[in-house]
Amino acid sequence: MEIKDKALALLREDRNEDLKALIEYSKMTTETELIYLLMLIHLNRISHVDTNKGQSISKFFIEEFKCPLEDTLIYLVSLCVKYGKKCFRAPRFLPLNYISAMIERCNQIHSKYYHEIFVHLYKVLDCTETRITIENTLKEEALGNEFLKYVLRVSEDNKVRGTAVNIDALEAIIYREFRCFDNLLQKAFNINVRLYIELIRNIANSFGERVFANKNILTGKVDITDPVVFDKYWRCFIFSYEELYNYGGKSDELLRRLLFDADDFKEEELKYHYIVRKPIIKLSNDYFIISPQVLINSVYWNIHFWLLEEKSVSEEYKAQQSDRFLDRIRDIAKYANYYEVTRNKYIKDKNKDLGDIDLILKNEQGQFLIVEGKNERLPLDVYFGSYQDILARFQQTKSWEDKVIKRNNYLKDHCHDFNISSNFKYVIISNYPEVLSHFSSYLVLSLCEFEQWVTWGLPEMSFQDFYSYVYRKVEIKNDEVDINKINDFGYTIFKAQDAK
């Protein structure tokens, strides 16, 4: 076995052993610990750093650390729902050290998941049961650097999509994205977007009223480990069936689709947060546990996947969504004074089918923008940074570029046949960041990145230039306090060693 394979096998074996231990931990938890974890998610979302109070840890560090910590907390909630005891523990007996040990163990699992990326990218010099030593330079520097840049892009995109918003902003986003699919939701499930939004709004309002009713929670700094405080706070997360039924427009179907099913949760899927899809936790036939913060996260992905997974409406939804994607590109381009000329323009070179031009746009000066739209969702393993899956995705998307090259070359020679000027711009726009961007001779942007390019007036530039402007490297100088804080939470610092 090669040393790299040995290192990967060791990491995966350790990760599996940690997971088994974590499952055993979760079997000792109760619904009290479950609510405590939900409370930590809530506080993690609303936390901020007051730089006037002289914290010993940087604001940047805390803002960056909130994301991996939330991954850990959400995963632990699902684990406790599946394996925990169906009873409550008196708040004064809350085992804080036990919960901290679970968080630390879960953080270690996440660390080993990301360490696999470094083993792929760097030369492994030595591997023992307790230590993996890697060279301090990338094996293939150009490829490795672009891979790391891509992981950063996906991470930033994930933050934008996962950002918690207030109910009014959420409502505007969801209505914009999904109100046009109400007929499909009604046809397949007898529900609509308004019902879902009203359920979230009513639960969030009720939760807020309960919190504000407990004055001791709102007096300056709050110690949530105080049994008196926690005893009042945890009750805010419990809702009766009658409340939910009325909040959800008296739709049992909506509530059923949001109900956590422990049998469906797969603990090995560390990055796929099942509870975001199924955020209502059943206590009994009459009572449920709900976190408004997690419920807010559920709406965007749920509506999309409900329609995508339901065979009776799936094809119709995909067709409509494809048009909606082009509509969004068209609407964004208007800010640079480009307007739609036509779409889905079929191209054929003699007997060769060259496919469609997805969108042709034109400004008042007669300049054309040709758009290749790729409204595809990234596979989860790609979205979460799996090296092998990203390489496979790159090979797959190269076929896009092959077709684009043929269409582009044909258009250059026959542009007047389509009433297009010869100096047209060609851009590929995808729904999510694609690794192809880093290696293509064309400008390949995600929809969010396209918005940025539009604000600059669509200048001629390479993707490398675009990247250097948008994703400027932030130098992080962690002092000793920062490093200790990471270690306190169980994250391992994976340091590259000098080659000998």
Short mmCIF file of C-alpha atoms in Angstrom, two decimals:
data_model
loop_
_atom_site.label_atom_id
_atom_site.label_comp_id
_atom_site.label_asym_id
_atom_site.label_seq_id
_atom_site.Cartn_x
_atom_site.Cartn_y
_atom_site.Cartn_z
CA MET A 1 0.00 0.00 0.00
CA GLU A 2 1.35 3.45 -0.96
CA ILE A 3 1.99 5.86 1.89
CA LYS A 4 -0.77 8.21 0.67
CA ASP A 5 -3.30 5.36 0.63
CA LYS A 6 -2.13 4.33 4.08
CA ALA A 7 -2.71 7.87 5.36
CA LEU A 8 -6.18 8.05 3.82
CA ALA A 9 -7.11 4.65 5.22
CA LEU A 10 -5.88 5.73 8.66
CA LEU A 11 -7.93 8.93 8.59
CA ARG A 12 -11.08 7.09 7.51
CA GLU A 13 -10.59 4.36 10.09
CA ASP A 14 -10.09 6.94 12.85
CA ARG A 15 -13.11 8.89 11.66
CA ASN A 16 -15.29 5.78 11.73
CA GLU A 17 -14.09 4.90 15.24
CA ASP A 18 -14.83 8.45 16.41
CA LEU A 19 -18.29 8.20 14.87
CA LYS A 20 -19.01 4.95 16.69
CA ALA A 21 -17.94 6.56 19.96
CA LEU A 22 -20.10 9.60 19.23
CA ILE A 23 -23.15 7.39 18.66
CA GLU A 24 -22.54 5.77 22.05
CA TYR A 25 -22.32 9.24 23.60
CA SER A 26 -25.64 10.23 22.00
CA LYS A 27 -27.40 7.16 23.45
CA MET A 28 -26.93 8.65 26.92
CA THR A 29 -28.54 12.00 26.03
CA THR A 30 -32.13 13.04 26.70
CA GLU A 31 -34.43 15.59 25.12
CA THR A 32 -33.01 18.15 27.56
CA GLU A 33 -29.57 17.88 25.93
CA LEU A 34 -31.25 17.98 22.52
CA ILE A 35 -32.90 21.31 23.30
CA TYR A 36 -29.66 22.60 24.80
CA LEU A 37 -27.91 21.94 21.46
CA LEU A 38 -30.72 23.73 19.60
CA MET A 39 -30.26 26.64 21.97
CA LEU A 40 -26.54 26.73 21.15
CA ILE A 41 -27.41 26.89 17.43
CA HIS A 42 -29.73 29.81 18.14
CA LEU A 43 -27.10 31.67 20.17
CA ASN A 44 -24.38 30.86 17.63
CA ARG A 45 -26.52 32.52 14.92
CA ILE A 46 -27.21 35.69 16.85
CA SER A 47 -23.77 36.03 18.48
CA HIS A 48 -21.56 38.96 17.61
CA VAL A 49 -18.30 40.45 18.79
CA ASP A 50 -18.18 43.81 20.55
CA THR A 51 -14.66 45.02 19.84
CA ASN A 52 -15.02 47.72 22.50
CA LYS A 53 -15.19 45.08 25.24
CA GLY A 54 -11.59 44.02 24.72
CA GLN A 55 -12.07 40.42 23.66
CA SER A 56 -8.84 38.47 23.41
CA ILE A 57 -9.95 36.81 20.17
CA SER A 58 -10.34 38.48 16.79
CA LYS A 59 -13.72 39.33 15.28
CA PHE A 60 -12.69 37.70 12.00
CA PHE A 61 -11.78 34.48 13.78
CA ILE A 62 -15.12 34.26 15.59
CA GLU A 63 -17.15 34.97 12.45
CA GLU A 64 -15.23 32.28 10.55
CA PHE A 65 -15.50 29.79 13.39
CA LYS A 66 -19.30 30.09 13.68
CA CYS A 67 -19.80 28.11 10.45
CA PRO A 68 -17.95 24.88 11.37
CA LEU A 69 -19.35 25.04 14.90
CA GLU A 70 -22.89 25.17 13.52
CA ASP A 71 -22.14 22.13 11.32
CA THR A 72 -21.18 20.24 14.46
CA LEU A 73 -24.21 21.36 16.49
CA ILE A 74 -26.74 20.57 13.75
CA TYR A 75 -25.23 17.13 13.20
CA LEU A 76 -25.32 16.37 16.93
CA VAL A 77 -29.00 17.36 17.11
CA SER A 78 -29.86 14.76 14.47
CA LEU A 79 -27.74 12.16 16.26
CA CYS A 80 -29.48 12.82 19.58
CA VAL A 81 -32.93 12.64 17.97
CA LYS A 82 -32.12 9.21 16.51
CA TYR A 83 -30.28 7.61 19.41
CA GLY A 84 -31.12 9.68 22.51
CA LYS A 85 -33.50 8.68 25.29
CA LYS A 86 -37.13 9.77 24.96
CA CYS A 87 -37.32 11.52 28.30
CA PHE A 88 -36.31 14.79 29.99
CA ARG A 89 -33.55 15.44 32.48
CA ALA A 90 -34.00 18.13 35.14
CA PRO A 91 -32.05 21.22 33.96
CA ARG A 92 -30.04 21.33 37.18
CA PHE A 93 -28.57 17.95 36.21
CA LEU A 94 -27.60 19.03 32.67
CA PRO A 95 -24.24 17.27 31.97
CA LEU A 96 -22.30 20.17 30.46
CA ASN A 97 -18.97 18.33 30.46
CA TYR A 98 -20.59 15.46 28.58
CA ILE A 99 -22.02 17.81 25.95
CA SER A 100 -18.64 19.53 25.57
CA ALA A 101 -17.01 16.13 25.03
CA MET A 102 -19.54 15.35 22.27
CA ILE A 103 -18.87 18.67 20.55
CA GLU A 104 -15.12 18.10 20.74
CA ARG A 105 -15.40 14.56 19.34
CA CYS A 106 -17.59 15.74 16.48
CA ASN A 107 -15.16 18.55 15.68
CA GLN A 108 -12.37 15.97 15.48
CA ILE A 109 -14.41 13.99 12.95
CA HIS A 110 -14.85 17.12 10.83
CA SER A 111 -11.10 17.79 11.06
CA LYS A 112 -10.23 14.34 9.71
CA TYR A 113 -12.71 14.79 6.87
CA TYR A 114 -10.89 17.93 5.73
CA HIS A 115 -7.44 16.41 6.31
CA GLU A 116 -8.14 14.01 3.44
CA ILE A 117 -8.00 17.00 1.10
CA PHE A 118 -4.46 17.84 2.26
CA VAL A 119 -3.33 14.23 1.88
CA HIS A 120 -4.49 14.35 -1.75
CA LEU A 121 -2.86 17.72 -2.45
CA TYR A 122 0.46 17.35 -0.64
CA LYS A 123 3.13 14.68 -0.66
CA VAL A 124 2.90 12.45 2.42
CA LEU A 125 6.36 12.02 3.93
CA ASP A 126 5.51 9.76 6.85
CA CYS A 127 2.47 8.07 8.36
CA THR A 128 2.18 6.47 11.78
CA GLU A 129 -0.76 5.59 14.03
CA THR A 130 -0.61 9.03 15.65
CA ARG A 131 0.85 11.39 13.07
CA ILE A 132 0.74 12.15 9.35
CA THR A 133 3.59 14.33 8.08
CA ILE A 134 3.24 16.13 4.76
CA GLU A 135 5.54 18.24 2.64
CA ASN A 136 5.05 21.99 2.85
CA THR A 137 4.63 22.47 -0.92
CA LEU A 138 1.86 21.27 -3.20
CA LYS A 139 2.56 18.17 -5.32
CA GLU A 140 1.26 19.88 -8.47
CA GLU A 141 1.31 23.50 -7.49
CA ALA A 142 -0.87 24.89 -10.29
CA LEU A 143 -3.54 22.21 -9.96
CA GLY A 144 -3.40 22.26 -6.17
CA ASN A 145 -3.71 26.03 -5.93
CA GLU A 146 -6.73 26.06 -8.25
CA PHE A 147 -8.33 23.25 -6.26
CA LEU A 148 -7.92 25.20 -3.01
CA LYS A 149 -9.32 28.31 -4.71
CA TYR A 150 -12.33 26.32 -5.84
CA VAL A 151 -12.96 24.99 -2.33
CA LEU A 152 -12.87 28.60 -1.10
CA ARG A 153 -15.42 29.67 -3.74
CA VAL A 154 -17.79 26.87 -2.79
CA SER A 155 -17.34 27.68 0.90
CA GLU A 156 -18.19 31.34 0.29
CA ASP A 157 -21.19 30.34 -1.82
CA ASN A 158 -22.36 28.04 0.97
CA LYS A 159 -22.16 30.88 3.48
CA VAL A 160 -24.28 33.12 1.26
CA ARG A 161 -26.94 30.45 0.69
CA GLY A 162 -26.91 29.40 4.34
CA THR A 163 -27.08 32.88 5.80
CA ALA A 164 -29.93 33.26 8.26
CA VAL A 165 -32.24 36.10 7.29
CA ASN A 166 -35.20 37.73 8.98
CA ILE A 167 -38.68 36.56 8.08
CA ASP A 168 -39.48 39.52 5.81
CA ALA A 169 -36.31 39.02 3.75
CA LEU A 170 -36.91 35.27 3.63
CA GLU A 171 -40.46 35.78 2.42
CA ALA A 172 -39.27 38.05 -0.41
CA ILE A 173 -36.65 35.51 -1.53
CA ILE A 174 -39.00 32.51 -1.43
CA TYR A 175 -41.83 34.31 -3.21
CA ARG A 176 -39.40 35.43 -5.91
CA GLU A 177 -37.99 31.93 -6.37
CA PHE A 178 -41.00 29.66 -5.89
CA ARG A 179 -44.34 31.50 -6.05
CA CYS A 180 -44.52 30.67 -9.76
CA PHE A 181 -44.48 26.96 -8.85
CA ASP A 182 -47.52 27.17 -6.58
CA ASN A 183 -49.59 25.27 -9.14
CA LEU A 184 -47.15 22.34 -8.98
CA LEU A 185 -47.06 22.37 -5.17
CA GLN A 186 -50.84 22.42 -5.10
CA LYS A 187 -51.09 19.63 -7.65
CA ALA A 188 -48.58 17.35 -5.91
CA PHE A 189 -49.07 18.09 -2.21
CA ASN A 190 -52.11 20.36 -1.84
CA ILE A 191 -49.94 23.05 -0.22
CA ASN A 192 -48.48 26.36 -1.37
CA VAL A 193 -45.62 28.73 -0.59
CA ARG A 194 -47.80 31.00 1.53
CA LEU A 195 -48.67 28.16 3.95
CA TYR A 196 -44.99 27.35 4.50
CA ILE A 197 -44.03 30.99 5.05
CA GLU A 198 -46.93 31.53 7.46
CA LEU A 199 -45.89 28.47 9.47
CA ILE A 200 -42.35 29.87 9.83
CA ARG A 201 -43.56 33.37 10.64
CA ASN A 202 -46.03 32.18 13.27
CA ILE A 203 -43.51 29.89 14.98
CA ALA A 204 -40.80 32.57 14.97
CA ASN A 205 -43.21 35.16 16.40
CA SER A 206 -44.40 32.76 19.08
CA PHE A 207 -40.81 31.85 19.97
CA GLY A 208 -39.89 35.53 20.26
CA GLU A 209 -42.87 36.27 22.50
CA ARG A 210 -41.89 33.41 24.80
CA VAL A 211 -38.30 34.61 25.07
CA PHE A 212 -39.33 38.19 25.81
CA ALA A 213 -41.74 36.94 28.47
CA ASN A 214 -38.73 35.77 30.50
CA LYS A 215 -37.12 39.00 31.65
CA ASN A 216 -34.16 37.31 33.28
CA ILE A 217 -33.03 36.10 29.86
CA LEU A 218 -32.82 39.67 28.60
CA THR A 219 -30.89 41.38 31.40
CA GLY A 220 -27.38 41.88 30.06
CA LYS A 221 -25.16 38.86 29.68
CA VAL A 222 -26.97 35.54 29.96
CA ASP A 223 -25.47 32.38 31.40
CA ILE A 224 -27.46 29.68 29.64
CA THR A 225 -25.87 27.05 31.86
CA ASP A 226 -27.64 28.56 34.85
CA PRO A 227 -30.38 26.01 35.70
CA VAL A 228 -32.93 28.77 36.34
CA VAL A 229 -32.28 30.44 32.98
CA PHE A 230 -32.17 27.19 31.04
CA ASP A 231 -35.31 25.92 32.76
CA LYS A 232 -37.24 28.89 31.36
CA TYR A 233 -35.49 29.01 27.99
CA TRP A 234 -35.89 25.38 26.90
CA ARG A 235 -39.67 25.59 27.06
CA CYS A 236 -39.60 28.15 24.23
CA PHE A 237 -38.74 25.32 21.78
CA ILE A 238 -41.81 23.18 22.54
CA PHE A 239 -45.03 23.61 20.53
CA SER A 240 -48.33 21.79 20.75
CA TYR A 241 -49.92 20.02 17.79
CA GLU A 242 -52.83 22.47 17.92
CA GLU A 243 -50.46 25.42 17.61
CA LEU A 244 -48.64 23.88 14.63
CA TYR A 245 -51.86 22.83 12.94
CA ASN A 246 -53.22 26.36 13.14
CA TYR A 247 -49.86 27.98 12.30
CA GLY A 248 -49.52 25.81 9.17
CA GLY A 249 -52.88 26.72 7.71
CA LYS A 250 -54.43 23.54 9.13
CA SER A 251 -52.39 21.46 6.69
CA ASP A 252 -51.45 18.02 8.03
CA GLU A 253 -49.58 17.33 4.77
CA LEU A 254 -47.20 20.25 5.35
CA LEU A 255 -46.49 19.15 8.93
CA ARG A 256 -46.02 15.53 7.87
CA ARG A 257 -43.41 16.47 5.28
CA LEU A 258 -41.45 18.43 7.90
CA LEU A 259 -41.47 15.72 10.57
CA PHE A 260 -38.07 14.23 11.48
CA ASP A 261 -37.90 10.49 10.71
CA ALA A 262 -35.06 8.88 12.68
CA ASP A 263 -34.97 5.87 10.35
CA ASP A 264 -34.16 8.12 7.38
CA PHE A 265 -31.22 9.88 9.07
CA LYS A 266 -27.87 8.38 8.02
CA GLU A 267 -25.18 9.25 10.54
CA GLU A 268 -22.33 8.58 8.08
CA GLU A 269 -23.52 11.54 5.97
CA LEU A 270 -21.62 14.05 8.04
CA LYS A 271 -22.28 17.06 5.82
CA TYR A 272 -25.85 16.40 4.76
CA HIS A 273 -27.91 17.94 7.53
CA TYR A 274 -31.08 15.87 7.57
CA ILE A 275 -32.74 18.02 10.21
CA VAL A 276 -32.68 21.00 7.84
CA ARG A 277 -35.00 19.00 5.57
CA LYS A 278 -37.06 17.63 8.50
CA PRO A 279 -36.91 20.29 11.24
CA ILE A 280 -39.94 19.29 13.37
CA ILE A 281 -39.07 16.78 16.13
CA LYS A 282 -41.91 14.76 17.59
CA LEU A 283 -42.09 14.46 21.38
CA SER A 284 -45.51 12.84 21.49
CA ASN A 285 -48.74 12.97 19.52
CA ASP A 286 -49.46 16.31 21.17
CA TYR A 287 -46.08 18.08 21.44
CA PHE A 288 -43.10 18.86 19.19
CA ILE A 289 -39.63 20.43 19.46
CA ILE A 290 -38.84 23.14 16.88
CA SER A 291 -35.97 25.57 16.39
CA PRO A 292 -37.10 28.64 14.38
CA GLN A 293 -33.50 29.06 13.15
CA VAL A 294 -33.40 25.55 11.68
CA LEU A 295 -36.93 25.88 10.31
CA ILE A 296 -35.94 29.04 8.43
CA ASN A 297 -33.11 27.10 6.75
CA SER A 298 -35.49 24.39 5.60
CA VAL A 299 -37.81 26.28 3.29
CA TYR A 300 -35.57 26.95 0.26
CA TRP A 301 -34.17 23.43 -0.10
CA ASN A 302 -37.39 21.68 0.85
CA ILE A 303 -39.56 23.30 -1.82
CA HIS A 304 -36.91 22.62 -4.45
CA PHE A 305 -36.38 18.97 -3.54
CA TRP A 306 -40.07 18.22 -2.95
CA LEU A 307 -40.79 19.26 -6.52
CA LEU A 308 -37.67 17.60 -7.91
CA GLU A 309 -38.35 14.27 -6.18
CA GLU A 310 -42.08 14.05 -6.91
CA LYS A 311 -42.42 12.11 -10.19
CA SER A 312 -45.82 13.59 -11.07
CA VAL A 313 -44.37 17.13 -11.38
CA SER A 314 -40.58 16.64 -11.60
CA GLU A 315 -40.14 17.05 -15.36
CA GLU A 316 -42.49 20.01 -15.53
CA TYR A 317 -40.64 21.63 -12.63
CA LYS A 318 -37.20 21.13 -14.23
CA ALA A 319 -38.42 22.62 -17.51
CA GLN A 320 -39.94 25.64 -15.79
CA GLN A 321 -36.91 26.09 -13.59
CA SER A 322 -34.61 26.10 -16.60
CA ASP A 323 -36.59 29.02 -18.04
CA ARG A 324 -36.58 30.72 -14.63
CA PHE A 325 -32.79 30.43 -14.51
CA LEU A 326 -32.48 32.18 -17.85
CA ASP A 327 -35.00 34.77 -16.64
CA ARG A 328 -32.76 35.53 -13.66
CA ILE A 329 -29.71 35.92 -15.91
CA ARG A 330 -31.72 38.23 -18.17
CA ASP A 331 -32.95 40.32 -15.23
CA ILE A 332 -29.44 40.68 -13.77
CA ALA A 333 -28.02 41.69 -17.17
CA LYS A 334 -30.50 44.58 -17.34
CA TYR A 335 -28.42 46.40 -14.72
CA ALA A 336 -25.68 46.64 -17.36
CA ASN A 337 -28.27 47.71 -19.96
CA TYR A 338 -28.24 44.36 -21.78
CA TYR A 339 -31.65 43.11 -22.91
CA GLU A 340 -32.87 39.81 -24.25
CA VAL A 341 -32.95 39.32 -28.03
CA THR A 342 -33.85 35.63 -28.09
CA ARG A 343 -33.23 32.34 -26.30
CA ASN A 344 -32.82 28.65 -27.10
CA LYS A 345 -31.51 29.42 -30.59
CA TYR A 346 -30.80 26.14 -32.35
CA ILE A 347 -27.48 25.78 -34.22
CA LYS A 348 -26.69 23.15 -36.83
CA ASP A 349 -23.55 22.85 -38.95
CA LYS A 350 -24.67 20.87 -41.99
CA ASN A 351 -25.62 17.53 -40.44
CA LYS A 352 -23.95 18.19 -37.08
CA ASP A 353 -26.13 19.23 -34.16
CA LEU A 354 -24.28 21.91 -32.21
CA GLY A 355 -27.01 22.46 -29.63
CA ASP A 356 -28.75 25.65 -28.51
CA ILE A 357 -27.59 29.13 -27.67
CA ASP A 358 -29.34 29.54 -24.35
CA LEU A 359 -29.59 33.31 -24.28
CA ILE A 360 -28.65 36.18 -26.61
CA LEU A 361 -28.50 39.65 -25.03
CA LYS A 362 -27.76 43.03 -26.60
CA ASN A 363 -27.11 46.57 -25.31
CA GLU A 364 -27.97 49.93 -26.88
CA GLN A 365 -24.52 50.19 -28.44
CA GLY A 366 -25.17 47.01 -30.40
CA GLN A 367 -22.81 44.80 -28.38
CA PHE A 368 -23.91 41.22 -27.87
CA LEU A 369 -23.55 38.89 -24.89
CA ILE A 370 -23.96 35.17 -25.61
CA VAL A 371 -24.86 33.14 -22.53
CA GLU A 372 -24.46 29.43 -21.95
CA GLY A 373 -26.68 28.69 -18.92
CA LYS A 374 -26.03 25.64 -16.71
CA ASN A 375 -28.79 25.31 -14.15
CA GLU A 376 -27.37 22.20 -12.47
CA ARG A 377 -27.09 21.47 -8.75
CA LEU A 378 -23.68 20.40 -7.52
CA PRO A 379 -23.48 16.87 -6.13
CA LEU A 380 -23.27 17.10 -2.33
CA ASP A 381 -19.79 15.53 -2.19
CA VAL A 382 -18.52 18.19 -4.60
CA TYR A 383 -20.22 20.97 -2.64
CA PHE A 384 -18.53 19.76 0.55
CA GLY A 385 -15.01 19.53 -0.88
CA SER A 386 -14.41 15.85 -1.71
CA TYR A 387 -11.21 15.79 -3.77
CA GLN A 388 -12.08 12.74 -5.88
CA ASP A 389 -15.61 13.97 -6.57
CA ILE A 390 -14.37 17.41 -7.60
CA LEU A 391 -11.95 15.80 -10.07
CA ALA A 392 -14.82 13.70 -11.47
CA ARG A 393 -16.95 16.84 -11.74
CA PHE A 394 -14.15 18.57 -13.64
CA GLN A 395 -13.99 15.75 -16.20
CA GLN A 396 -17.77 15.87 -16.58
CA THR A 397 -17.91 19.62 -17.10
CA LYS A 398 -15.11 19.50 -19.67
CA SER A 399 -17.77 18.12 -22.02
CA TRP A 400 -19.60 21.43 -21.61
CA GLU A 401 -16.54 23.28 -22.80
CA ASP A 402 -16.08 20.96 -25.80
CA LYS A 403 -19.60 21.84 -26.96
CA VAL A 404 -19.09 25.51 -26.19
CA ILE A 405 -15.90 25.60 -28.27
CA LYS A 406 -17.72 24.14 -31.28
CA ARG A 407 -20.66 26.56 -30.93
CA ASN A 408 -18.39 29.53 -30.36
CA ASN A 409 -16.20 28.75 -33.36
CA TYR A 410 -19.26 28.30 -35.56
CA LEU A 411 -20.75 31.60 -34.35
CA LYS A 412 -17.51 33.45 -35.09
CA ASP A 413 -17.67 32.29 -38.70
CA HIS A 414 -21.46 32.64 -39.12
CA CYS A 415 -22.37 35.45 -36.70
CA HIS A 416 -24.10 37.49 -39.42
CA ASP A 417 -26.44 34.58 -40.11
CA PHE A 418 -27.79 35.16 -36.62
CA ASN A 419 -27.68 38.98 -36.81
CA ILE A 420 -24.92 39.02 -34.19
CA SER A 421 -21.91 41.34 -34.34
CA SER A 422 -18.51 39.68 -34.61
CA ASN A 423 -17.20 41.19 -31.34
CA PHE A 424 -19.73 39.38 -29.13
CA LYS A 425 -18.85 38.27 -25.59
CA TYR A 426 -19.35 34.65 -24.53
CA VAL A 427 -19.90 33.62 -20.93
CA ILE A 428 -20.91 30.40 -19.19
CA ILE A 429 -23.14 30.95 -16.15
CA SER A 430 -23.82 28.14 -13.69
CA ASN A 431 -26.12 28.01 -10.71
CA TYR A 432 -23.22 27.10 -8.41
CA PRO A 433 -19.46 27.63 -8.62
CA GLU A 434 -17.91 25.11 -11.02
CA VAL A 435 -14.32 23.87 -10.91
CA LEU A 436 -14.22 24.28 -14.71
CA SER A 437 -13.89 28.06 -14.13
CA HIS A 438 -10.28 27.63 -13.02
CA PHE A 439 -9.17 25.81 -16.17
CA SER A 440 -11.43 27.03 -18.97
CA SER A 441 -10.40 29.46 -21.69
CA TYR A 442 -13.88 30.99 -21.27
CA LEU A 443 -15.25 33.04 -18.42
CA VAL A 444 -17.28 30.59 -16.28
CA LEU A 445 -19.16 32.27 -13.41
CA SER A 446 -21.76 31.24 -10.88
CA LEU A 447 -24.99 33.23 -10.85
CA CYS A 448 -23.81 35.17 -7.78
CA GLU A 449 -20.48 35.90 -9.46
CA PHE A 450 -22.27 37.02 -12.62
CA GLU A 451 -24.09 39.66 -10.55
CA GLN A 452 -20.70 41.00 -9.45
CA TRP A 453 -19.39 41.06 -13.03
CA VAL A 454 -22.49 42.95 -14.13
CA THR A 455 -21.89 45.68 -11.53
CA TRP A 456 -18.51 46.27 -13.18
CA GLY A 457 -20.12 46.68 -16.60
CA LEU A 458 -19.11 43.27 -18.04
CA PRO A 459 -15.42 44.09 -18.70
CA GLU A 460 -13.22 41.78 -20.75
CA MET A 461 -11.29 39.69 -18.24
CA SER A 462 -10.09 36.18 -17.48
CA PHE A 463 -11.47 34.18 -14.60
CA GLN A 464 -8.11 34.46 -12.85
CA ASP A 465 -8.46 38.26 -12.89
CA PHE A 466 -12.05 37.99 -11.68
CA TYR A 467 -11.00 35.70 -8.85
CA SER A 468 -8.21 38.00 -7.71
CA TYR A 469 -10.69 40.88 -7.39
CA VAL A 470 -13.54 39.04 -5.69
CA TYR A 471 -11.73 36.52 -3.49
CA ARG A 472 -8.83 38.57 -2.24
CA LYS A 473 -6.73 36.58 0.17
CA VAL A 474 -7.25 37.54 3.80
CA GLU A 475 -4.13 37.14 5.90
CA ILE A 476 -5.04 35.59 9.25
CA LYS A 477 -2.54 35.98 12.04
CA ASN A 478 -3.86 33.81 14.85
CA ASP A 479 -2.25 34.60 18.16
CA GLU A 480 -1.73 32.00 20.85
CA VAL A 481 -5.22 32.67 22.28
CA ASP A 482 -6.79 31.92 18.90
CA ILE A 483 -4.90 28.63 18.56
CA ASN A 484 -5.83 27.58 22.07
CA LYS A 485 -9.46 28.41 21.37
CA ILE A 486 -9.45 26.11 18.33
CA ASN A 487 -7.86 23.32 20.35
CA ASP A 488 -10.42 23.82 23.13
CA PHE A 489 -13.16 23.02 20.63
CA GLY A 490 -11.36 19.95 19.31
CA TYR A 491 -10.17 21.15 15.90
CA THR A 492 -6.77 19.81 14.95
CA ILE A 493 -4.22 22.15 13.39
CA PHE A 494 -2.79 20.21 10.44
CA LYS A 495 0.67 21.67 9.89
CA ALA A 496 2.75 20.97 6.82
CA GLN A 497 6.33 19.97 7.61
CA ASP A 498 9.48 20.83 5.75
CA ALA A 499 10.67 18.13 3.40
CA LYS A 500 13.86 16.45 4.52
#
